[in-house]
Short mmCIF file of C-alpha atoms in Angstrom, two decimals:
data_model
loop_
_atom_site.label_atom_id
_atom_site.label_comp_id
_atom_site.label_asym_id
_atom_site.label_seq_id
_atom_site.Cartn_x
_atom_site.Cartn_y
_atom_site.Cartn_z
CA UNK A 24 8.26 -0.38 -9.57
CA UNK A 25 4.74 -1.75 -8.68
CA UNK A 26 5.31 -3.48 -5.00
CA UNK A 27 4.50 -4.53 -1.99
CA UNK A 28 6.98 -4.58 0.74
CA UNK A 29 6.53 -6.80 3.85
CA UNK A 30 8.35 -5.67 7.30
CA UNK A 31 10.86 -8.50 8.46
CA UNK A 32 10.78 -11.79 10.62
CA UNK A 33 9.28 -11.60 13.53
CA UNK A 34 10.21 -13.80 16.83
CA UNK A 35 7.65 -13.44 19.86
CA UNK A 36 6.48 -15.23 23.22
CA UNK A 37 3.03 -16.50 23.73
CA UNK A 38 0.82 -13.68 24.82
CA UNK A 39 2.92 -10.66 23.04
CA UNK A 40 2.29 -8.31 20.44
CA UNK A 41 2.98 -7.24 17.75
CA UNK A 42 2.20 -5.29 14.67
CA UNK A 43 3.71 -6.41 10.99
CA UNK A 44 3.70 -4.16 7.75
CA UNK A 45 2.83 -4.05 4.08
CA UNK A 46 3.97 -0.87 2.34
CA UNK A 47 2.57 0.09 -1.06
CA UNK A 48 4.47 1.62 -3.92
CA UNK A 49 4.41 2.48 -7.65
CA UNK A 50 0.62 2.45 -7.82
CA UNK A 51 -1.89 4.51 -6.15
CA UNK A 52 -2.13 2.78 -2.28
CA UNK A 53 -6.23 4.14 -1.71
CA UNK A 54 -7.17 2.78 -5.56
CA UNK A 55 -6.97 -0.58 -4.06
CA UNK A 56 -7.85 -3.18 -0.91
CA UNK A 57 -5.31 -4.53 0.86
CA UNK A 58 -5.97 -8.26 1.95
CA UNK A 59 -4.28 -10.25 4.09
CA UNK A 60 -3.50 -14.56 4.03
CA UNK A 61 -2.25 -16.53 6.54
CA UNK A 62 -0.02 -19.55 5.80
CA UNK A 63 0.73 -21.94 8.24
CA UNK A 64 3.92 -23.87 7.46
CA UNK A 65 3.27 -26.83 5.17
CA UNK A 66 -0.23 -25.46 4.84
CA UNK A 67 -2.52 -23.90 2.60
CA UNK A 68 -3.43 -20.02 1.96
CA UNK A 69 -6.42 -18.15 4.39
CA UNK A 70 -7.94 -14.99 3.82
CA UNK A 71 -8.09 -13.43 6.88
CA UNK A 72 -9.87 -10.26 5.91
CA UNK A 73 -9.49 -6.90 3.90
CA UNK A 74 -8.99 -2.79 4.82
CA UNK A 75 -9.93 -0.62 2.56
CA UNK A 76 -6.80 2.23 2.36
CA UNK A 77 -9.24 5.47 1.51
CA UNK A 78 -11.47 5.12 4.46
CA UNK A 79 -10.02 2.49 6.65
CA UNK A 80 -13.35 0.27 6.91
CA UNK A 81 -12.50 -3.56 7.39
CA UNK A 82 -13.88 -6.96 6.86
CA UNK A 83 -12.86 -10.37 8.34
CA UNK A 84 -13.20 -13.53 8.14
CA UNK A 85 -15.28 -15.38 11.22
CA UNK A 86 -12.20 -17.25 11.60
CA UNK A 87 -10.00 -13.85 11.98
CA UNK A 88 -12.72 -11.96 13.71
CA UNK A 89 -11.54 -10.47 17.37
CA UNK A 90 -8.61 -12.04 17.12
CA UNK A 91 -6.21 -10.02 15.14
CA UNK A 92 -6.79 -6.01 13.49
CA UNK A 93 -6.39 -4.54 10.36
CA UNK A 94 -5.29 -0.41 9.89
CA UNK A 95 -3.74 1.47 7.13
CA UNK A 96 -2.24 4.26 7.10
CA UNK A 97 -3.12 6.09 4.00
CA UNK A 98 -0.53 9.25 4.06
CA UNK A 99 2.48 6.55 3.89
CA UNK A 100 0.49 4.05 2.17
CA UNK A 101 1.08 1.08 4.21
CA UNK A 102 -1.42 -1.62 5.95
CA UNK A 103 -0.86 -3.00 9.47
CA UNK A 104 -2.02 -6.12 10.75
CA UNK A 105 -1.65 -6.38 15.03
CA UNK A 106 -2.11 -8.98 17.69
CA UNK A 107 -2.88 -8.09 21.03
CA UNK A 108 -1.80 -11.65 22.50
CA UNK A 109 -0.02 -14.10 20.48
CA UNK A 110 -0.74 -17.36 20.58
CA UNK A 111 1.63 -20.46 19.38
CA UNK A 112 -0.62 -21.03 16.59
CA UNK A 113 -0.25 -18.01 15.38
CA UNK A 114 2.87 -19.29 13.63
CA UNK A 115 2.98 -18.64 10.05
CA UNK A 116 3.49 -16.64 6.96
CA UNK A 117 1.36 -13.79 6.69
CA UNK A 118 1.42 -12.36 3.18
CA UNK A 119 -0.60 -8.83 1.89
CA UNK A 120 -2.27 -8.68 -1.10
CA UNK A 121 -3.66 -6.04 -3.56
CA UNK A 122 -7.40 -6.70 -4.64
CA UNK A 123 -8.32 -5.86 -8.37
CA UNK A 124 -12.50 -6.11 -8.74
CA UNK A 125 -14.22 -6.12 -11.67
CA UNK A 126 -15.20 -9.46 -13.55
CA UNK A 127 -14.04 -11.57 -10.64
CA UNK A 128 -12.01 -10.85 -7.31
CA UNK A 129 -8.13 -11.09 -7.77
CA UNK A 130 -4.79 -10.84 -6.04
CA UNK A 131 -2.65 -9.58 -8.58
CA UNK A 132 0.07 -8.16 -6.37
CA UNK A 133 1.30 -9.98 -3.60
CA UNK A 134 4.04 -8.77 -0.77
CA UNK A 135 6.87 -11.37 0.04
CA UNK A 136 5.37 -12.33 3.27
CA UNK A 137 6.23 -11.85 6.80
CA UNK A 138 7.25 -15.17 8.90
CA UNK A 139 5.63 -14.70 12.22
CA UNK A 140 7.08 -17.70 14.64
CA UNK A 141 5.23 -17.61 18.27
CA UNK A 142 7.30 -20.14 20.79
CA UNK A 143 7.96 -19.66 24.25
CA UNK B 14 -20.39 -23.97 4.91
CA UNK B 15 -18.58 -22.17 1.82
CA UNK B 16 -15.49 -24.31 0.55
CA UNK B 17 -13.52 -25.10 -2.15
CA UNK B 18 -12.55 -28.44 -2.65
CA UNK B 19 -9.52 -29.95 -4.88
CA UNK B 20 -7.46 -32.78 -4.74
CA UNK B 21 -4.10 -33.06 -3.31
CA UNK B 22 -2.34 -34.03 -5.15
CA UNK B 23 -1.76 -34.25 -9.42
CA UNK B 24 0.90 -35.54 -11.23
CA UNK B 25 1.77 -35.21 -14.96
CA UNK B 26 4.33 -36.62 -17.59
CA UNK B 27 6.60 -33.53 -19.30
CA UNK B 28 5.14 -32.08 -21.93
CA UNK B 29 1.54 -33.56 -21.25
CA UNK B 30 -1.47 -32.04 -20.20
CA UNK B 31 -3.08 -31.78 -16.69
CA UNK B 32 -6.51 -30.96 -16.03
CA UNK B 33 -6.69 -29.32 -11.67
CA UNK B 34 -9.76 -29.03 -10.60
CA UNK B 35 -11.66 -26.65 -8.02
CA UNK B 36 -15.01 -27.67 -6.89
CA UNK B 37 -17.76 -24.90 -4.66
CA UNK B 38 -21.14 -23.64 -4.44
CA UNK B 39 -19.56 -20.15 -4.76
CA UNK B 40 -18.09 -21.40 -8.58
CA UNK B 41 -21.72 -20.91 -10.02
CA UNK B 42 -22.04 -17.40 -8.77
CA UNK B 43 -18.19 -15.88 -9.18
CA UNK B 44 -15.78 -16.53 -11.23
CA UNK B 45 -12.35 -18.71 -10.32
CA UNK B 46 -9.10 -17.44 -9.81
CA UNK B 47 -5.88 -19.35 -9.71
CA UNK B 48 -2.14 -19.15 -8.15
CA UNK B 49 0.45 -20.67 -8.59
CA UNK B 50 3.52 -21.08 -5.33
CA UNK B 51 6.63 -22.04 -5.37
CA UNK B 52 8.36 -23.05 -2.55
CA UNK B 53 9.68 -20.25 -0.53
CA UNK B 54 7.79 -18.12 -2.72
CA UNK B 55 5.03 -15.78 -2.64
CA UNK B 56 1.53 -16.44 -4.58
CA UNK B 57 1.39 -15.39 -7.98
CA UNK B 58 -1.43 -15.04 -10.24
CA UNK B 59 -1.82 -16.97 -13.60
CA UNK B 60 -5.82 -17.01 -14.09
CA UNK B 61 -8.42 -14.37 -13.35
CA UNK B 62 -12.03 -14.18 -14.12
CA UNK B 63 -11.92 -17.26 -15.27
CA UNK B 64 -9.76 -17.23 -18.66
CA UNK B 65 -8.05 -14.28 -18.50
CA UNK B 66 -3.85 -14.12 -18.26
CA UNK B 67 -1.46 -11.19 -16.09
CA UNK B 68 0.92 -10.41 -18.72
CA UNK B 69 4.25 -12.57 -18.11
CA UNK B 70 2.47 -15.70 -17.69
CA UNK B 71 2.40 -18.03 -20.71
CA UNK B 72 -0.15 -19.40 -22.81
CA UNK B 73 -0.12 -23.32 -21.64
CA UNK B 74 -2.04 -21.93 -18.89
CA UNK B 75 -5.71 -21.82 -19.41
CA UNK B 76 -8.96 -22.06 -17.12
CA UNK B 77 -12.39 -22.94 -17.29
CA UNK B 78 -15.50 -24.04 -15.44
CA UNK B 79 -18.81 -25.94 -15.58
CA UNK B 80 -21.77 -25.36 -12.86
CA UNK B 81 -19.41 -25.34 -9.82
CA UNK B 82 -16.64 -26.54 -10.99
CA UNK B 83 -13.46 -25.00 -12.27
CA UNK B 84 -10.73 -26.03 -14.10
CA UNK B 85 -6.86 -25.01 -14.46
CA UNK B 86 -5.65 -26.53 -17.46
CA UNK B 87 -1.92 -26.85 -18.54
CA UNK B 88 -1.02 -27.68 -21.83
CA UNK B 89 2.68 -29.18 -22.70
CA UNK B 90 3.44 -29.22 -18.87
CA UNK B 91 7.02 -27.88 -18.45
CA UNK B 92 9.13 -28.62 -15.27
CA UNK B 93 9.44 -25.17 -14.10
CA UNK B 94 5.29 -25.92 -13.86
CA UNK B 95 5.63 -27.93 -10.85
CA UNK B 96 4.38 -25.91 -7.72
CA UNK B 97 0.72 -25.99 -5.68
CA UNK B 98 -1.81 -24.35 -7.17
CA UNK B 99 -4.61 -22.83 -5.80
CA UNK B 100 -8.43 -21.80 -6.77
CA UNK B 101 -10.25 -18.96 -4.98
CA UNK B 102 -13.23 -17.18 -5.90
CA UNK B 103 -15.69 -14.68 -4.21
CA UNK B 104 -17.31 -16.14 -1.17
CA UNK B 105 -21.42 -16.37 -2.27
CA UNK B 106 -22.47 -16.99 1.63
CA UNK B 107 -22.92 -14.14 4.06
CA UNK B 108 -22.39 -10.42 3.16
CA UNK B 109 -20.40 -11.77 -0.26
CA UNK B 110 -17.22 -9.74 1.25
CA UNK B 111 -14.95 -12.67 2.17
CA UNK B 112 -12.78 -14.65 -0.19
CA UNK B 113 -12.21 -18.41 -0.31
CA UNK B 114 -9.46 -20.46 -1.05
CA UNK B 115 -8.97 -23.81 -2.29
CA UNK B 116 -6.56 -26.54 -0.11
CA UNK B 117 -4.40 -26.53 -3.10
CA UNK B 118 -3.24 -28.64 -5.44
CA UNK B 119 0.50 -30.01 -5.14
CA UNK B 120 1.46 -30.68 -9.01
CA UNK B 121 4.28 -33.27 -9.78
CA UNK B 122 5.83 -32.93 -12.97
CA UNK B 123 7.54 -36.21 -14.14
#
């Protein structure tokens, strides 16, 4: 089966890390970007940026930018996204994505998403 | 600054048709794509490159666009249609590697 699987809930303290997971399966993991959107609860979806799985190369959104980091690890074929120091608004749904190009951009595969929830 | 812009909020009578729209600069360079979400549930894709269907999701769903604006357009609105929807296209600003996304669309089915 063609999937993305999410790691679990995660419950941190202002100021913590931590590191959440998107593992590919059923499809060839390097054919295809990993992106990742952030949902804030009652909110709408934000790309945050992409990784590339063949070569690792990144891009993020301004809004993203410094503030969180994007790896893959190829060999398993799963993406990472880390924080170095929560903060309270980091509280949301963070959900991976599989990018088809061609005519347009698309998320055709999506993960179940990760609830992150940041309180001290 | 790149946006997309759409309204709130849309309801429709069962088994009419509703028109959501998606409004952007980036609309007259890329194509639209729309989700659909569910409560509790992940996004899932019903329009790509502008008209164009995943397998699985029926026919009533259609899409369009004019200049900078796109459309989602549902045909015979059924109740299992109710959800947000949103628009998202390529972002036309900067290096053209980011990806925008609508505020959504919350769509009421009567």
């Amino acid at each position: 089966e063609v999937q993305l699987v999410q790691s679990g809930v995660e419950v941190k303290k202002p100021g913590e890390s931590l590191k959440i997971s998107c593992k590919g399966s059923g499809y060839s993991f390097t054919r295809h970007w990993i992106t990742w959107v952030r949902q804030r609860p009652g909110k709408g979806l934000e790309w945050m940026g992409r990784i590339d799985p063949s070569d690792s190369k990144t891009n993020y959104s301004p809004s993203f930018q410094g503030h969180v980091t994007m790896s893959a690890d190829k060999s398993i074929s799963t993406a990472y996204l880390q924080w170095s120091g929560l903060k309270a608004s980091d509280t949301a749904m963070y959900y991976c994505a599989r990018r088809v190009s061609g005519l347009s951009w698309y998320f055709d595969l999506w993960g179940r998403g990760t609830l992150v929830a940041v309180s001290s | 600054s790149s946006e997309l812009t759409q309204d709130p909020a849309v309801s429709v009578a069962l088994g009419q048709t509703v028109r959501i729209a998606c409004q952007g600069d980036s609309l007259r360079n890329y194509y639209a794509t729309w989700y659909q979400q569910k409560p509790g549930q992940a996004p899932l894709l019903v329009i790509y490159a502008k008209n164009y269907r995943p397998s699985g999701i029926p026919d009533r769903f259609s899409g369009s666009s004019s200049g900078n604006t796109a459309s989602l357009t549902i045909t015979a609105a059924q109740a299992e249609d109710e959800a947000d929807y949103y628009c998202s296209s390529r972002d036309s600003s900067g290096d053209s590697l980011g990806v925008l996304f609508g505020g959504g669309t919350k769509l009421t089915v009567l």
